[in-house]
Short mmCIF file of C-alpha atoms in Angstrom, two decimals:
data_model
loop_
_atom_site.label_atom_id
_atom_site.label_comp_id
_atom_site.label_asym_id
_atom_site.label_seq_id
_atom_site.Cartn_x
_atom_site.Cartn_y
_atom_site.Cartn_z
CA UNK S 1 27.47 -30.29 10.58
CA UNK S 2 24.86 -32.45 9.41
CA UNK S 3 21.78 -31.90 11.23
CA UNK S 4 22.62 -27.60 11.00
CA UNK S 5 23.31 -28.44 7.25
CA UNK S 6 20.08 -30.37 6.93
CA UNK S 7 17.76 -27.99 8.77
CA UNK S 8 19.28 -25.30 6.82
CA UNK S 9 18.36 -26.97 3.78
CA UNK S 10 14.66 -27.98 4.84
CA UNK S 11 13.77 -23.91 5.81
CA UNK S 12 15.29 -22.68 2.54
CA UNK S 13 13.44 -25.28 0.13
CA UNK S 14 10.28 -24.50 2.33
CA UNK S 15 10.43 -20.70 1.95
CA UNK S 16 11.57 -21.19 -1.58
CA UNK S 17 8.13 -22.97 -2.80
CA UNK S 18 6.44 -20.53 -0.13
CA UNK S 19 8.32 -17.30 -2.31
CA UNK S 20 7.37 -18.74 -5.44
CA UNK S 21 4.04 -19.41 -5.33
CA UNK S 22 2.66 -15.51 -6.31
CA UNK S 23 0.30 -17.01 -9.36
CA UNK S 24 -2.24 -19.77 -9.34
CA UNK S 25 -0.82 -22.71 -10.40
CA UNK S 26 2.74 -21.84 -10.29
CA UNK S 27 3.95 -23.60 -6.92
CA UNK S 28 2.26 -26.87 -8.26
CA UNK S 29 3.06 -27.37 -11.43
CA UNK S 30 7.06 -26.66 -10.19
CA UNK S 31 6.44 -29.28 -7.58
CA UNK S 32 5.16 -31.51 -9.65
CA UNK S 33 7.81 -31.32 -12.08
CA UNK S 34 10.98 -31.66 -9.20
CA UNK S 35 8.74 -34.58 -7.77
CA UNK S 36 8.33 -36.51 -11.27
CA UNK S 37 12.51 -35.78 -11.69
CA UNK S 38 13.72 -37.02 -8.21
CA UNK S 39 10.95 -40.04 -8.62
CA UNK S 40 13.19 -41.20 -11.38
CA UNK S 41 16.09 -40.61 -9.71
CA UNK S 42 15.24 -42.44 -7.23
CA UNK S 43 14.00 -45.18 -9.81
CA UNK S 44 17.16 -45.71 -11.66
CA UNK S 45 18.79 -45.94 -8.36
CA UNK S 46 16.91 -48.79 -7.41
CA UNK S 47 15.40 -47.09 -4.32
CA UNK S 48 11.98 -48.14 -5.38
CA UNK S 49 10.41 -47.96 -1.50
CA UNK S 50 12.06 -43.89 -1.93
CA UNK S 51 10.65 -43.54 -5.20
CA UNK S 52 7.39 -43.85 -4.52
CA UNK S 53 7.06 -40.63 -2.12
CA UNK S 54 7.71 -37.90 -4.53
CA UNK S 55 5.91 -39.69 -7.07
CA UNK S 56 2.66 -39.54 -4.53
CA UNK S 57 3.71 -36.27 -4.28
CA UNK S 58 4.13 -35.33 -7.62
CA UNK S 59 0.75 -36.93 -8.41
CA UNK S 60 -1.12 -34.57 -5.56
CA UNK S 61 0.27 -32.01 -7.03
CA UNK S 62 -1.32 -33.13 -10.50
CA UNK S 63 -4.79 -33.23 -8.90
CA UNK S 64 -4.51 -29.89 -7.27
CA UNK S 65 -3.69 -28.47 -9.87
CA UNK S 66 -7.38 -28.82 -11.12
CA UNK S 67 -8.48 -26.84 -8.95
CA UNK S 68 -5.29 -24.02 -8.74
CA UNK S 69 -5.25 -23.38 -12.38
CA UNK S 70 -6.02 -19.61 -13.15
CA UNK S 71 -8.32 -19.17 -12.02
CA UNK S 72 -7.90 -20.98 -9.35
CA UNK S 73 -10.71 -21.70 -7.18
CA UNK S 74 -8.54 -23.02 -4.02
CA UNK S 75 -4.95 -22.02 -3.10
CA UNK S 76 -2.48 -23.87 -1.35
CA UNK S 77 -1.79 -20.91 1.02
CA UNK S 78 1.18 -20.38 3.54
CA UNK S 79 0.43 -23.75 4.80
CA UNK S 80 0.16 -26.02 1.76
CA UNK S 81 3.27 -24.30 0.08
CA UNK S 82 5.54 -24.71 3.41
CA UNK S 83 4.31 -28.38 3.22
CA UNK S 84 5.18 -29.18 -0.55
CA UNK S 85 8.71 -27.21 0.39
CA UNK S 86 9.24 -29.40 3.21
CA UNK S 87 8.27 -32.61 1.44
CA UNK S 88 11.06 -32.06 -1.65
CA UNK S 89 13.71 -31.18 0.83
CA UNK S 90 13.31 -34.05 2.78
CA UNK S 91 12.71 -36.46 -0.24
CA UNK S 92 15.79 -34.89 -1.45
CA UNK S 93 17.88 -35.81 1.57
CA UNK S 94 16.25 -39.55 1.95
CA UNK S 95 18.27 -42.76 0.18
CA UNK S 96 21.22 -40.49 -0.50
CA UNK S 97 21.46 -37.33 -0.92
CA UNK S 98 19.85 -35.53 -4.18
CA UNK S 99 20.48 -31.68 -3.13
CA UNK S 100 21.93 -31.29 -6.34
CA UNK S 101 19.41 -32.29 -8.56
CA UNK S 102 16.58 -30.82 -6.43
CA UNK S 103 18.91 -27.54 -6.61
CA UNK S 104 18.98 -27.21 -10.42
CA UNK S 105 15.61 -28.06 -11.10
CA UNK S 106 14.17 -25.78 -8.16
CA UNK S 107 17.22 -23.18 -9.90
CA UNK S 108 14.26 -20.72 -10.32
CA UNK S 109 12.42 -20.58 -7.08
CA UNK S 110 15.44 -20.82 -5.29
CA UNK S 111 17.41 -18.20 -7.13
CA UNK S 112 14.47 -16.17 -7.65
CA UNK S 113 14.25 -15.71 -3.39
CA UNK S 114 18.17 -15.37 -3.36
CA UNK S 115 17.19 -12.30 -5.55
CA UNK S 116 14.32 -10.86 -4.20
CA UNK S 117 15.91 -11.29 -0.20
CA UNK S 118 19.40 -9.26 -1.68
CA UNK S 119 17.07 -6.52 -3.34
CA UNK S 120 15.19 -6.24 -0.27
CA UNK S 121 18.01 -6.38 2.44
CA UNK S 122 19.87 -3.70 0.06
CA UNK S 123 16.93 -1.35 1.03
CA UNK S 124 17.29 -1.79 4.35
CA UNK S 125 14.15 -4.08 5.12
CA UNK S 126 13.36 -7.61 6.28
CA UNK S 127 14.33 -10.33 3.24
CA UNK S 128 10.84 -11.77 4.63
CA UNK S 129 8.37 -8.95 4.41
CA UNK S 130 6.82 -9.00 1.69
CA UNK S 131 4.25 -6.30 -0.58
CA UNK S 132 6.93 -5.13 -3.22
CA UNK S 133 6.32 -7.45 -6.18
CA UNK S 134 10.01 -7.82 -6.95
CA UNK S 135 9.42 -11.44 -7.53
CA UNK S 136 9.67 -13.21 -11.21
CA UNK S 137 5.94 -14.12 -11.67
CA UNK S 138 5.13 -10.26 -10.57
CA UNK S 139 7.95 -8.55 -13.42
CA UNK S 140 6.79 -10.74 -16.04
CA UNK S 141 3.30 -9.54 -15.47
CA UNK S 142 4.64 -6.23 -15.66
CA UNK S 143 5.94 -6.94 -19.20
CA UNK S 144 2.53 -7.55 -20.12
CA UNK S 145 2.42 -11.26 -20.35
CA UNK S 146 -1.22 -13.35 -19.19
CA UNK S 147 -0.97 -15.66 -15.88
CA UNK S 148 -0.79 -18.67 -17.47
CA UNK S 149 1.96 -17.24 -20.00
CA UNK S 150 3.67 -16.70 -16.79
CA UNK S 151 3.43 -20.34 -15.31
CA UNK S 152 3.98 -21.71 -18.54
CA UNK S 153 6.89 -19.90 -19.23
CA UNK S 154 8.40 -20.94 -15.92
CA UNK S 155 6.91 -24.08 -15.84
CA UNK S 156 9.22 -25.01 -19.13
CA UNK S 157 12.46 -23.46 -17.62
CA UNK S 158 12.26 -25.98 -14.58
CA UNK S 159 11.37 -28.67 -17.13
CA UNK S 160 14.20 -27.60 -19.14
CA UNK S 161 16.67 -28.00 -15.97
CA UNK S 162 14.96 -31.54 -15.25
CA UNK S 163 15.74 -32.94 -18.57
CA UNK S 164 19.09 -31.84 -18.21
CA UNK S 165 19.85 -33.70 -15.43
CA UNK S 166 17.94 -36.73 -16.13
CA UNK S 167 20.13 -36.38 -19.34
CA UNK S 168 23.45 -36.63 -16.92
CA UNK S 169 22.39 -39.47 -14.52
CA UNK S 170 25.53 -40.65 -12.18
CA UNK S 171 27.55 -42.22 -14.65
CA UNK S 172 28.78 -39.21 -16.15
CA UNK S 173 31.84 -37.62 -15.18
CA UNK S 174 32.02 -35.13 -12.83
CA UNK S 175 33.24 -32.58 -14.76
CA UNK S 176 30.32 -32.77 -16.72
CA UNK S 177 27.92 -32.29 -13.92
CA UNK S 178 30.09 -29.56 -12.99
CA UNK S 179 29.17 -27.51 -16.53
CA UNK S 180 26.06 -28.55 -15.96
CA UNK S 181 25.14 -27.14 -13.11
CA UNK S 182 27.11 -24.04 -13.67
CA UNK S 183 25.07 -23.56 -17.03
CA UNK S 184 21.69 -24.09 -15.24
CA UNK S 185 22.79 -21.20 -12.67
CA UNK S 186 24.06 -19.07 -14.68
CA UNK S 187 21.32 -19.40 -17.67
CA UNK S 188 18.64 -19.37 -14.80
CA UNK S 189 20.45 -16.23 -13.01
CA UNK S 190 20.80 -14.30 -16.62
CA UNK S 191 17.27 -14.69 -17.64
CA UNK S 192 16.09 -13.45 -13.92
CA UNK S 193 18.44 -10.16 -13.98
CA UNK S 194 17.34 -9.57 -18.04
CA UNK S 195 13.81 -10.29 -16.84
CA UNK S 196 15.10 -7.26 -13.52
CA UNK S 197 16.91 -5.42 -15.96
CA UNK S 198 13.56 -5.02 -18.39
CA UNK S 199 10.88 -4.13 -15.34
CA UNK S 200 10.98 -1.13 -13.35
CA UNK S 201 9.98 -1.45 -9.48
CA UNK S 202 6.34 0.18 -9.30
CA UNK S 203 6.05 3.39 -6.68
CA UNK S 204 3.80 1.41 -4.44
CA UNK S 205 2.71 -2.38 -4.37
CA UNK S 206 -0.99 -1.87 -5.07
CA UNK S 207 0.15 -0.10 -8.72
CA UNK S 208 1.03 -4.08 -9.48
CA UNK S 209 -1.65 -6.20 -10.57
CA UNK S 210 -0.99 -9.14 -8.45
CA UNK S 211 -1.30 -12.92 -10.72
CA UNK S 212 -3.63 -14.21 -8.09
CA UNK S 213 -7.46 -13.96 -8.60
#
């Protein structure tokens, strides 16, 4: 089951940066911040020749964002967030396997597509057609708050989930992880359906102001 298992996991992290990436600035500053935590992963476990891809990574990300900051003046596009998805899934599955921590950190992107594909599929549609602006970035903007209130904001929930697990490293017990991970889900989870819960799906999607410029 590995090679299913690990192309499953490469096409979910890739549409999950791809999903998330609905304001300027918000796909890489996430990337950046999973790329900086699996670096030193990678780091403490001595897999220095690992270590230094997602902190190359990490550091693109940096310098793009320069330029992708609202307002952004170039865009990643389909292309350039399919490519920083596929770069943390496979960094994640290189020198031992770091789903888990790529998991909790990503816990918003990821859970945020789990969301928006069961709301669509519920309707009846395709979880991949887009033009509803049922993801997070487009309900906060519907609460009133500014682009970069939105990336912010999100930007400091992943960060959040980062130090968390750099906090745990592997010499914790298990069980610990175990409430850890379960907290980060469940906190991440809570805050999307209160976020769901506050916003009311628009008639049409041009009534949404999309975050891009």
């Amino acid at each position: 089951l590995a090679v299913p298992l690990a192309v499953f996991w490469l096409v979910a992290m890739m549409n999950a940066i791809n999903f998330i990436d609905t304001a300027d600035g918000l796909a890489g500053g996430i990337s950046a911040i999973a790329s900086f935590v699996l670096f030193m992963r990678s780091a403490w476990f001595g897999q220095d020749s690992i270590a230094v891809v997602p902190l190359a990574l990490g550091a693109s990300c940096l310098g793009f964002l320069t330029r992708n900051w609202y307002p952004s003046r170039v865009i990643f596009g389909a292309s350039g967030a399919l490519f920083l998805g596929y770069m943390l899934g496979a960094i994640t599955l290189m020198g031992g396997v770091k789903i888990g921590t790529a998991f909790l950190v990503l816990a918003v992107p990821i859970l945020d597509v789990a969301w928006v594909a069961y709301r669509r599929v519920s309707q009846g549609r395709s979880p991949f057609l887009g033009g509803d602006a049922e993801h997070v970035a487009h309900r906060l903007r519907r609460l009133g708050l500014s682009v970069p209130a939105i990336v912010l904001t999100l930007y400091a929930v992943c960060g959040l989930a980062g130090v968390a697990v750099l906090a745990l490293h592997s010499g914790s017990p298990g069980i610990e992880k175990l409430y850890l991970a379960g907290g980060v889900v469940v906190g991440v989870f809570g805050g999307l359906a209160l976020v769901a819960h506050l916003t009311t799906p628009p008639a049409t999607p041009s009534d949404v102001e999309r975050p891009h410029v």
